[in-house]
Coordinates of C-alpha atoms in Angstrom, one line a residue:
Chain A
M28 CA 47.2 -50.2 -0.1
N29 CA 44.2 -49.8 3.0
D30 CA 47.6 -50.3 4.5
L31 CA 49.4 -47.4 2.6
R32 CA 46.5 -44.6 3.4
K33 CA 46.4 -45.6 7.4
V34 CA 49.5 -44.5 7.8
A35 CA 50.0 -41.7 5.7
S36 CA 46.2 -40.6 7.9
Y37 CA 47.7 -41.4 11.1
Q38 CA 51.9 -39.8 9.6
G39 CA 49.0 -36.7 8.0
L40 CA 48.4 -36.6 12.1
E41 CA 51.0 -35.9 13.4
T42 CA 52.2 -32.8 11.4
L43 CA 49.2 -31.3 11.6
S44 CA 48.6 -28.1 14.2
S45 CA 46.5 -27.0 16.1
E46 CA 46.0 -23.7 13.9
A47 CA 46.1 -25.8 10.6
L48 CA 43.0 -28.9 12.0
G49 CA 41.5 -25.1 13.4
Q50 CA 41.2 -24.2 9.7
L51 CA 39.6 -27.2 8.3
M52 CA 37.6 -27.7 11.3
P53 CA 36.5 -23.7 12.9
M54 CA 35.0 -26.2 15.1
F55 CA 36.8 -29.6 16.0
L56 CA 36.8 -30.7 19.7
L57 CA 39.5 -33.2 20.8
L58 CA 38.8 -34.8 23.7
D59 CA 40.6 -37.4 25.2
M60 CA 39.6 -40.6 27.1
R61 CA 38.1 -39.2 30.1
G62 CA 36.0 -36.9 28.5
R63 CA 38.4 -33.8 28.9
I64 CA 38.6 -30.4 26.3
C65 CA 41.9 -31.1 24.9
D66 CA 42.0 -28.6 22.3
L67 CA 38.3 -26.7 19.7
G68 CA 38.9 -24.9 16.7
P69 CA 38.6 -21.4 16.3
T70 CA 35.0 -20.6 16.5
L71 CA 34.1 -23.3 19.4
R72 CA 36.5 -20.9 20.8
K73 CA 34.8 -18.0 20.7
I74 CA 30.9 -19.1 21.0
L75 CA 32.3 -21.1 25.1
G76 CA 33.9 -16.9 25.7
G77 CA 36.2 -17.0 28.4
Q78 CA 35.7 -19.9 30.1
A79 CA 37.8 -22.1 30.6
V80 CA 37.3 -25.0 28.1
I81 CA 40.9 -27.0 28.0
G82 CA 40.9 -29.7 30.9
A83 CA 36.7 -28.8 31.5
A84 CA 35.0 -31.9 31.4
F85 CA 33.2 -32.7 27.5
A86 CA 29.5 -32.2 30.1
R87 CA 30.4 -29.3 31.4
H88 CA 29.6 -26.8 27.9
F89 CA 28.1 -30.1 26.0
T90 CA 24.9 -31.6 25.9
L91 CA 25.2 -34.8 24.5
R92 CA 21.3 -35.7 23.1
R93 CA 21.6 -38.1 20.5
A94 CA 24.7 -40.2 19.5
R95 CA 24.2 -42.9 16.2
G96 CA 23.2 -46.1 18.4
G97 CA 26.0 -47.9 20.3
R98 CA 29.8 -50.1 19.5
A99 CA 27.9 -51.5 16.7
R100 CA 26.4 -48.3 15.0
R101 CA 29.4 -47.3 13.9
D102 CA 31.1 -47.2 11.2
R103 CA 32.8 -50.7 11.0
R104 CA 36.4 -49.4 9.9
T105 CA 37.0 -45.6 11.8
G106 CA 34.4 -45.8 13.9
A107 CA 32.6 -42.7 12.9
R108 CA 29.5 -41.6 15.1
R109 CA 27.1 -39.1 14.3
L110 CA 26.2 -36.3 17.5
S111 CA 23.9 -34.0 17.8
L112 CA 24.4 -31.7 21.3
S113 CA 23.4 -28.2 22.8
L114 CA 25.2 -25.8 24.1
V115 CA 24.6 -26.0 28.2
S116 CA 25.3 -22.0 28.4
Y117 CA 22.2 -21.2 25.7
P118 CA 20.7 -25.0 25.2
E119 CA 18.3 -23.4 22.4
I120 CA 20.9 -23.6 19.9
S121 CA 21.8 -26.9 18.4
L122 CA 24.8 -28.6 17.4
R123 CA 25.3 -31.3 15.8
G124 CA 28.7 -33.5 14.6
V125 CA 30.8 -35.8 13.9
A126 CA 32.5 -38.2 16.5
V127 CA 35.9 -40.2 15.2
E128 CA 37.8 -42.1 17.7
L129 CA 41.7 -41.5 17.2
G130 CA 42.7 -45.4 17.5
P131 CA 46.0 -46.3 20.3
R132 CA 48.6 -44.3 18.8
A133 CA 46.9 -41.3 19.2
G134 CA 46.4 -42.0 22.8
G135 CA 42.6 -43.5 22.4
R136 CA 41.8 -39.3 22.0
L137 CA 37.9 -38.8 20.1
L138 CA 37.7 -35.8 17.0
V139 CA 35.2 -34.3 16.5
N140 CA 33.7 -32.1 14.6
L141 CA 30.9 -30.1 15.2
S142 CA 28.9 -27.2 12.7
F143 CA 25.0 -25.1 13.0
G144 CA 22.0 -27.1 11.8
I145 CA 18.8 -24.9 11.6
H146 CA 19.5 -22.7 14.2
L147 CA 22.4 -21.2 12.3
A148 CA 21.4 -17.6 12.0
E149 CA 20.2 -17.5 15.5
A150 CA 24.0 -19.0 16.0
V151 CA 25.4 -16.2 14.2
R152 CA 24.1 -13.1 15.8
E153 CA 24.0 -14.6 18.9
F154 CA 27.7 -15.3 18.9
G155 CA 28.6 -12.4 15.9
L156 CA 29.6 -14.5 13.9
T157 CA 32.1 -13.7 10.8
E158 CA 32.7 -15.3 7.6
A159 CA 36.1 -16.4 9.0
D160 CA 34.4 -18.2 11.7
F161 CA 33.3 -20.9 9.0
A162 CA 35.6 -23.6 7.3
A163 CA 35.7 -22.3 3.4
S164 CA 33.6 -25.4 2.9
D165 CA 31.2 -24.6 4.5
L166 CA 27.7 -23.4 2.6
A167 CA 27.1 -21.5 6.5
M168 CA 27.3 -18.3 3.6
E169 CA 25.4 -19.6 1.3
M170 CA 22.9 -20.6 3.8
L171 CA 22.9 -16.7 5.1
Y172 CA 22.4 -15.3 1.7
L173 CA 19.6 -18.0 0.8
I174 CA 17.9 -16.9 4.8
E175 CA 18.0 -12.5 3.5
A176 CA 16.6 -13.7 0.0
K177 CA 14.0 -15.7 0.6
Q178 CA 13.3 -12.6 2.7
A179 CA 13.2 -10.1 0.8
V180 CA 11.1 -12.0 -1.2
L181 CA 8.7 -13.1 1.1
A182 CA 8.1 -8.8 2.1
E183 CA 7.4 -7.9 -1.6
L184 CA 5.0 -10.6 -2.2
R185 CA 3.5 -10.2 0.9
A186 CA 3.4 -5.9 0.0
L187 CA 1.8 -7.5 -3.3
T188 CA -0.6 -10.0 -1.4
Q189 CA -1.7 -7.1 0.1
R190 CA -2.2 -4.5 -2.5
L191 CA -4.0 -6.7 -4.9
D192 CA -6.3 -7.5 -1.4
E193 CA -7.0 -3.9 -1.4
A194 CA -7.8 -3.7 -5.1
R195 CA -9.7 -7.0 -4.8
H196 CA -11.9 -5.2 -1.7
A197 CA -12.3 -1.3 -3.4
A198 CA -13.5 -4.0 -7.1
L199 CA -16.0 -5.5 -5.0
T200 CA -17.4 -2.4 -3.2
Q201 CA -17.9 -0.4 -6.7
A202 CA -19.1 -3.1 -7.8
L203 CA -22.2 -3.2 -5.1
S204 CA -23.1 -0.5 -4.4
D205 CA -24.3 2.5 -6.7
P206 CA -21.8 5.5 -7.1
L207 CA -23.6 8.6 -6.6
T208 CA -25.3 8.4 -3.2
G209 CA -22.9 5.3 -2.0
L210 CA -26.5 2.9 -1.1
A211 CA -25.9 -1.2 -2.1
N212 CA -27.0 -1.3 -5.9
R213 CA -29.4 -4.1 -8.1
R214 CA -27.1 -6.4 -8.5
A215 CA -25.7 -5.5 -4.2
F216 CA -30.2 -6.4 -3.6
D217 CA -30.9 -9.1 -6.2
A218 CA -27.8 -11.5 -3.8
A219 CA -29.5 -9.9 0.1
L220 CA -33.0 -11.1 -1.3
E221 CA -31.9 -14.2 -2.0
V222 CA -29.9 -14.5 2.0
A223 CA -32.7 -12.9 3.7
L224 CA -35.6 -16.2 1.2
A225 CA -33.0 -18.1 2.1
D226 CA -33.0 -17.2 5.5
Q227 CA -37.0 -17.2 5.6
R228 CA -37.1 -20.3 4.6
R229 CA -33.5 -22.1 7.3
S230 CA -35.4 -20.1 9.9
G231 CA -38.8 -18.9 9.5
R232 CA -37.0 -14.9 10.0
E233 CA -39.6 -13.0 8.1
F234 CA -39.4 -9.9 6.9
A235 CA -40.9 -6.8 3.9
L236 CA -39.9 -5.0 1.5
A237 CA -40.6 -1.3 -0.1
H238 CA -40.7 -0.9 -3.1
V239 CA -40.0 3.3 -3.2
D240 CA -40.1 5.6 -6.0
L241 CA -40.1 9.2 -5.9
D242 CA -42.7 11.2 -7.0
F243 CA -42.2 14.8 -8.8
F244 CA -38.3 14.0 -9.0
K245 CA -38.7 14.6 -13.3
A246 CA -39.9 17.5 -12.2
V247 CA -37.2 18.9 -10.4
N248 CA -34.3 16.9 -12.7
D249 CA -36.0 19.2 -15.9
T250 CA -36.7 22.6 -13.1
F251 CA -33.3 23.2 -11.6
G252 CA -31.3 20.8 -13.5
H253 CA -29.7 17.5 -12.7
A254 CA -26.9 18.4 -10.3
A255 CA -30.5 19.7 -8.0
G256 CA -32.2 16.1 -8.9
D257 CA -29.2 15.1 -7.3
A258 CA -28.8 16.5 -4.6
V259 CA -32.4 15.3 -3.7
L260 CA -31.3 11.6 -5.1
V261 CA -28.1 11.9 -1.5
Q262 CA -31.1 13.1 0.5
A263 CA -33.7 10.7 -0.3
A264 CA -30.9 7.7 0.2
Q265 CA -29.4 10.1 3.7
V266 CA -33.2 10.1 4.6
L267 CA -33.8 5.6 4.5
S268 CA -29.8 4.9 5.3
A269 CA -31.5 7.0 8.5
E270 CA -35.2 6.1 9.1
V271 CA -33.8 1.8 8.7
R272 CA -32.6 0.0 11.7
R273 CA -29.0 -1.5 10.7
G274 CA -29.1 -4.7 9.6
D275 CA -31.5 -3.8 6.8
L276 CA -30.8 -2.7 3.8
V277 CA -31.4 0.5 1.5
A278 CA -30.3 0.0 -2.6
R279 CA -31.5 2.5 -4.9
V280 CA -32.0 0.3 -8.3
G281 CA -33.4 2.5 -10.8
G282 CA -32.7 6.4 -11.8
D283 CA -35.5 7.3 -8.7
E284 CA -36.6 3.8 -7.9
F285 CA -35.1 2.5 -4.1
V286 CA -36.2 -0.5 -2.4
L287 CA -35.7 -1.3 1.4
L288 CA -34.7 -4.7 2.9
L289 CA -36.7 -4.5 5.7
Y290 CA -35.9 -7.0 9.1
G291 CA -37.0 -5.1 11.8
P292 CA -40.7 -4.5 12.0
S293 CA -42.7 -7.5 9.9
D294 CA -46.2 -6.8 10.9
P295 CA -47.6 -4.8 8.6
G296 CA -48.8 -2.1 10.9
Q297 CA -44.9 -1.8 12.1
V298 CA -43.8 -1.5 8.4
E299 CA -46.7 1.3 8.0
A300 CA -45.5 3.8 10.8
L301 CA -41.9 3.2 9.8
V302 CA -43.4 4.3 5.4
K303 CA -45.3 6.6 7.1
R304 CA -41.9 8.0 8.9
I305 CA -40.2 8.1 5.5
I306 CA -42.7 9.4 3.4
A307 CA -43.2 12.4 5.9
R308 CA -39.6 13.1 5.8
L309 CA -38.9 12.5 1.8
E310 CA -41.3 15.1 1.4
E311 CA -39.4 18.2 3.1
P312 CA -38.1 20.6 0.6
V313 CA -34.4 19.8 -0.1
F314 CA -32.5 23.3 -1.2
H315 CA -30.0 23.4 -4.1
E316 CA -28.1 26.9 -4.5
G317 CA -31.8 28.6 -3.5
S318 CA -34.1 27.0 -4.3
E319 CA -36.5 24.9 -3.5
C320 CA -36.8 21.3 -4.6
R321 CA -39.9 19.1 -3.4
I322 CA -40.7 15.6 -3.7
S323 CA -43.2 13.1 -2.6
A324 CA -42.5 9.7 -2.4
S325 CA -45.1 6.2 -3.2
V326 CA -44.4 2.9 -1.5
G327 CA -44.9 -1.0 -2.7
I328 CA -44.9 -3.5 0.6
A329 CA -45.5 -6.4 -0.3
I330 CA -44.5 -9.1 3.6
S331 CA -42.3 -12.5 3.8
G332 CA -44.7 -13.8 6.2
A333 CA -47.2 -13.3 4.0
Y334 CA -46.7 -16.1 1.5
A335 CA -47.0 -19.5 1.6
E336 CA -44.0 -20.1 0.1
P337 CA -42.2 -16.6 -0.7
S338 CA -40.0 -16.7 -4.0
V339 CA -37.7 -13.1 -5.0
E340 CA -39.6 -12.9 -7.9
Q341 CA -43.4 -12.9 -7.2
M342 CA -42.3 -10.9 -3.6
L343 CA -40.7 -8.0 -6.3
A344 CA -43.6 -8.6 -8.3
D345 CA -46.3 -8.0 -6.1
A346 CA -44.5 -5.1 -4.7
D347 CA -44.0 -3.5 -8.2
Q348 CA -47.9 -4.2 -7.8
A349 CA -48.4 -2.3 -4.0
L350 CA -46.7 0.9 -5.9
Y351 CA -49.1 1.4 -8.7
R352 CA -51.8 1.0 -6.8
S353 CA -50.0 3.5 -4.2
K354 CA -48.8 5.7 -7.8
R355 CA -53.0 5.8 -8.3
N356 CA -53.9 6.5 -5.7
G357 CA -52.4 10.1 -5.7
R358 CA -49.4 9.5 -4.8
G359 CA -47.1 10.5 -1.7
C360 CA -49.3 7.2 -0.3
Y361 CA -48.5 3.6 0.4
S362 CA -50.2 0.0 -0.1
I363 CA -49.1 -3.6 1.5
H364 CA -49.9 -5.8 -0.9
D365 CA -52.3 -8.7 0.6
Chain B
M595 CA 11.1 -9.8 -18.9
H596 CA 11.5 -10.3 -14.6
G597 CA 9.1 -7.4 -12.8
A598 CA 11.7 -7.0 -10.3
I599 CA 13.9 -5.5 -13.2
N600 CA 11.3 -2.8 -14.3
K601 CA 10.6 -2.9 -10.5
S602 CA 14.5 -1.4 -9.8
V603 CA 14.1 0.7 -13.1
Q604 CA 10.8 2.8 -10.8
A605 CA 12.3 2.6 -7.7
F606 CA 15.4 4.0 -8.7
L607 CA 13.6 7.0 -10.2
R608 CA 12.0 7.4 -7.8
D609 CA 13.8 7.8 -5.3
H610 CA 16.8 9.3 -6.8
Y611 CA 14.6 12.1 -9.0
G612 CA 11.5 12.1 -7.6
A613 CA 7.7 11.3 -7.7
A614 CA 7.0 14.6 -10.6
T615 CA 10.4 12.4 -12.6
W616 CA 9.1 9.3 -12.7
S617 CA 5.5 10.2 -13.2
R618 CA 6.2 12.0 -15.8
V619 CA 8.6 8.6 -17.7
A620 CA 5.9 6.9 -16.7
D621 CA 4.3 8.6 -18.4
R622 CA 6.1 8.6 -21.6
A623 CA 6.5 5.7 -21.7
G624 CA 2.5 4.3 -21.2
V625 CA 2.7 2.7 -18.1
G626 CA 0.9 3.4 -15.1
R627 CA 1.8 5.7 -12.7
E628 CA 1.7 3.2 -10.3
G629 CA 4.4 1.5 -11.9
F630 CA 5.8 -2.0 -11.1
E631 CA 5.6 -5.4 -9.4
A632 CA 8.6 -7.2 -8.8
M633 CA 7.4 -10.7 -8.5
L634 CA 4.8 -10.0 -12.2
H635 CA 6.2 -10.8 -15.3
Y636 CA 6.1 -8.2 -18.0
D637 CA 6.8 -8.4 -21.6
D638 CA 10.2 -7.7 -22.7
A639 CA 9.5 -4.5 -24.5
L640 CA 8.1 -2.3 -22.2
T641 CA 11.9 -2.6 -20.7
E642 CA 12.7 -1.0 -23.3
A643 CA 10.5 1.5 -23.3
L644 CA 10.9 2.1 -19.7
L645 CA 14.7 3.3 -20.2
H646 CA 14.2 4.6 -23.8
A647 CA 11.4 7.2 -21.7
A648 CA 13.3 7.5 -18.3
Q649 CA 17.1 8.5 -21.5
R650 CA 15.0 11.0 -22.5
E651 CA 13.8 12.8 -19.3
L652 CA 16.5 12.9 -17.6
E653 CA 18.4 13.8 -21.7
E654 CA 21.5 11.0 -20.5
P655 CA 23.3 8.0 -22.7
R656 CA 21.6 5.3 -22.3
A657 CA 25.4 3.8 -20.5
A658 CA 25.5 6.3 -18.3
L659 CA 21.6 5.7 -16.9
L660 CA 22.0 2.0 -16.9
E661 CA 25.1 2.4 -14.5
D662 CA 23.5 4.5 -12.2
I663 CA 21.2 1.7 -12.5
G664 CA 23.5 -0.3 -10.4
A665 CA 25.6 1.7 -8.3
W666 CA 21.6 2.5 -7.2
L667 CA 21.0 -0.8 -6.7
A668 CA 23.7 -2.0 -5.0
M669 CA 24.0 0.9 -2.5
T670 CA 20.4 -0.7 -0.9
E671 CA 20.3 -2.4 1.7
P672 CA 19.0 -6.0 1.6
L673 CA 20.4 -5.8 -2.4
R674 CA 24.3 -4.3 -0.8
R675 CA 23.5 -7.3 2.2
L676 CA 23.5 -10.0 -0.2
L677 CA 26.4 -8.5 -2.6
R678 CA 28.6 -8.4 0.6
F679 CA 27.3 -12.2 1.0
G680 CA 30.2 -12.3 -1.6
G681 CA 32.9 -12.1 0.3
S682 CA 35.4 -10.9 2.9
D683 CA 36.5 -8.5 1.1
Y684 CA 36.8 -6.2 -2.3
W685 CA 38.5 -9.6 -4.2
D686 CA 36.8 -12.3 -3.0
F687 CA 34.1 -9.7 -3.5
L688 CA 35.4 -9.9 -7.7
Y689 CA 35.8 -13.2 -7.8
S690 CA 31.7 -14.5 -6.1
L691 CA 31.4 -12.8 -9.6
D692 CA 30.8 -15.9 -11.7
D693 CA 28.1 -17.0 -8.7
L694 CA 26.0 -14.9 -9.1
Q695 CA 23.9 -15.2 -12.0
G696 CA 23.6 -18.6 -9.7
R697 CA 23.3 -16.7 -6.6
G698 CA 20.6 -14.8 -8.7
L699 CA 18.6 -18.1 -9.4
M700 CA 18.1 -19.6 -6.0
A701 CA 16.0 -16.4 -4.9
L702 CA 14.0 -15.6 -7.4
P703 CA 14.5 -18.4 -10.2
D704 CA 13.4 -17.5 -13.0
L705 CA 15.5 -14.3 -12.5
E706 CA 17.3 -13.1 -15.6
L707 CA 21.0 -12.5 -14.4
P708 CA 23.5 -12.4 -17.2
E709 CA 26.0 -14.8 -17.3
L710 CA 29.5 -13.5 -15.5
T711 CA 32.7 -14.8 -16.3
L712 CA 35.8 -12.8 -14.7
Q713 CA 39.1 -12.8 -15.9
S714 CA 42.4 -12.2 -14.1
D715 CA 45.8 -10.9 -16.9
A716 CA 49.8 -11.4 -15.6
R717 CA 49.4 -8.0 -14.4
G718 CA 46.9 -8.6 -11.8
D719 CA 44.0 -7.2 -13.6
F720 CA 40.9 -8.7 -14.1
T721 CA 38.4 -8.4 -17.3
L722 CA 34.5 -8.7 -16.6
R723 CA 32.1 -10.2 -19.1
V724 CA 29.7 -9.8 -18.9
R725 CA 26.7 -12.0 -20.7
G726 CA 22.8 -10.6 -21.3
A727 CA 20.0 -11.4 -22.4
M728 CA 20.2 -7.7 -23.1
P729 CA 22.6 -5.1 -23.5
G730 CA 23.3 -2.4 -21.3
W731 CA 24.2 -5.5 -18.3
G732 CA 27.9 -4.6 -18.6
A733 CA 27.3 -0.4 -18.3
V734 CA 25.3 -2.0 -15.1
M735 CA 27.5 -4.4 -14.1
A736 CA 29.7 -1.0 -14.4
G737 CA 27.3 1.0 -11.5
V738 CA 27.6 -1.8 -9.7
L739 CA 31.4 -3.1 -9.3
R740 CA 31.7 0.9 -8.7
A741 CA 29.3 1.2 -5.4
M742 CA 30.4 -2.0 -3.7
A743 CA 34.7 -0.8 -4.0
D744 CA 33.3 2.1 -2.5
D745 CA 31.1 -0.9 0.9
Y746 CA 34.5 -2.2 0.6
G747 CA 36.7 0.2 0.8
A748 CA 38.0 -0.8 -1.9
L749 CA 40.7 1.0 -4.4
V750 CA 39.1 0.4 -8.4
V751 CA 39.2 1.6 -12.0
I752 CA 37.2 0.7 -13.6
E753 CA 36.6 0.8 -17.8
P754 CA 34.9 -0.2 -19.9
L755 CA 36.4 -2.7 -23.0
E756 CA 35.3 -3.2 -26.7
P757 CA 32.2 -6.4 -26.0
Q758 CA 33.8 -9.2 -27.9
S759 CA 32.3 -12.4 -29.4
G760 CA 29.0 -11.1 -28.1
A761 CA 29.5 -10.3 -24.6
E762 CA 30.8 -6.4 -23.2
R763 CA 33.6 -6.4 -21.1
L764 CA 34.6 -4.4 -18.0
R765 CA 38.3 -3.4 -17.5
V766 CA 39.1 -3.6 -13.5
R767 CA 41.6 -3.1 -12.3
L768 CA 42.6 -3.0 -8.5
L769 CA 44.6 -0.8 -6.5
E770 CA 43.9 -1.5 -2.8
V771 CA 41.6 -3.9 -1.5
A772 CA 41.6 -0.9 1.8
Y773 CA 42.0 1.2 0.7
S774 CA 39.3 3.1 3.3
A775 CA 37.3 1.0 5.4
G776 CA 33.9 0.9 3.9
R777 CA 31.3 0.5 4.9
P778 CA 29.9 -1.9 8.4
F779 CA 29.1 -5.2 7.3
D780 CA 27.7 -8.0 9.8
L781 CA 26.2 -11.4 8.9
S782 CA 23.1 -11.3 11.2
P783 CA 20.7 -8.6 10.0
A784 CA 19.5 -7.8 13.6
A785 CA 22.6 -7.2 14.6
A786 CA 23.2 -4.7 12.1
E787 CA 20.1 -3.0 12.5
A788 CA 21.6 -2.4 15.6
G789 CA 24.6 -1.4 14.6
H790 CA 23.2 1.6 12.4
E791 CA 21.4 3.3 16.0

């Protein structure tokens, strides 16, 4: 049985034309005993271009990178060896394949069948290959199809991620800011105050908390209407933002209440100078549709350096108390908790 | 329903009829104007609502609308290319349709494309049987086949047949495989782009 098959295969090979072999294995290579190229498949011919190939030494066109094992490691029955090659003219494109010895009746020639490995897409681009350049049994078309399908899906996913990220960013900004003035809101302020306290505990960096309450705001609202009130709030927000330093935080925490988290000036003298300037600027009239709107502000201040162990609750309560003292003192003034 | 399908309908309406038409259809269907995400999933009822709204807005019967969508889809470059991987000529392409569902699954493992079966009869005509989760895939495929015939440069006549045992059917008469030059197709997308420039 074994012998019969052997005879049949030898006969088959003798009648197999170069063209038929090329159809089955468009990248076959037939080498003689001395390693010269006797014949090759059409796709391999296309890849090697106009170079003189027949009769040339194998090593002129191919670099053998790896051949699995020596004589001992070959498949016993067929003498087949797995190969890994690269093209001399395109070292970056690797080929892989298998070599079988055709035996003494075929003059000891070696039949090699090659295919592209992972560099299939590059090879297709580099050599302008078409479907006809691959064997019908080759999975190259499926591989190319998958590469493109995967790229399309990935592009779609990347775009989705981008849109989700933008939406997340917008939602976050919305959740932490006051829509009228664009300032931080109560939630953002609470978070920032926690961070400021943790910062001080860790690095000793002191800060001041100023609670700013607009005076006469209700009168502006009642007399000139909500639009005028909104204009005054927007103007106040601009004044506060302009007066503090970069890195300080201005938040709107109620209808006409603002808080400042000041990192720059932390000794009482500096804070007082800043707050005086702020009150003076807030007292400048705001003109809204011909109406002159005038407000002032009362401020209560707590300075973190004044506490042995400052806490959020304590500092907020103390700033509040200082604010009410200012209100009682006739408005348009400030008090520092001590 | 896979978002890719809803997104395709949306993209067709917006690219083919304009943003205003899409907005009116979205409003009619009760879908946000921002539309669908191709990589998310949606309720099947939403797809139905969308098609229903498009039909009323465009005053077109369902089959004509779906056929236009199919043809438009096959003409969008990424999809056209993926379909062209089916074979080197229209004859090969027709035979590759048996694998279309599987190819779709290779790209998106949860994409519910219809099951397609191609049969040829004694006269050399083909019958494509289309069995999908929703009725109407037959019309979509008629559009795809029509557009791909132009793409390959083949001359074909495509006509719907009566559904049989739950499958929609199309008759495809391939009059000439190479009727015109068709559009070029290069296996390598980079080479294809360079060719267009």
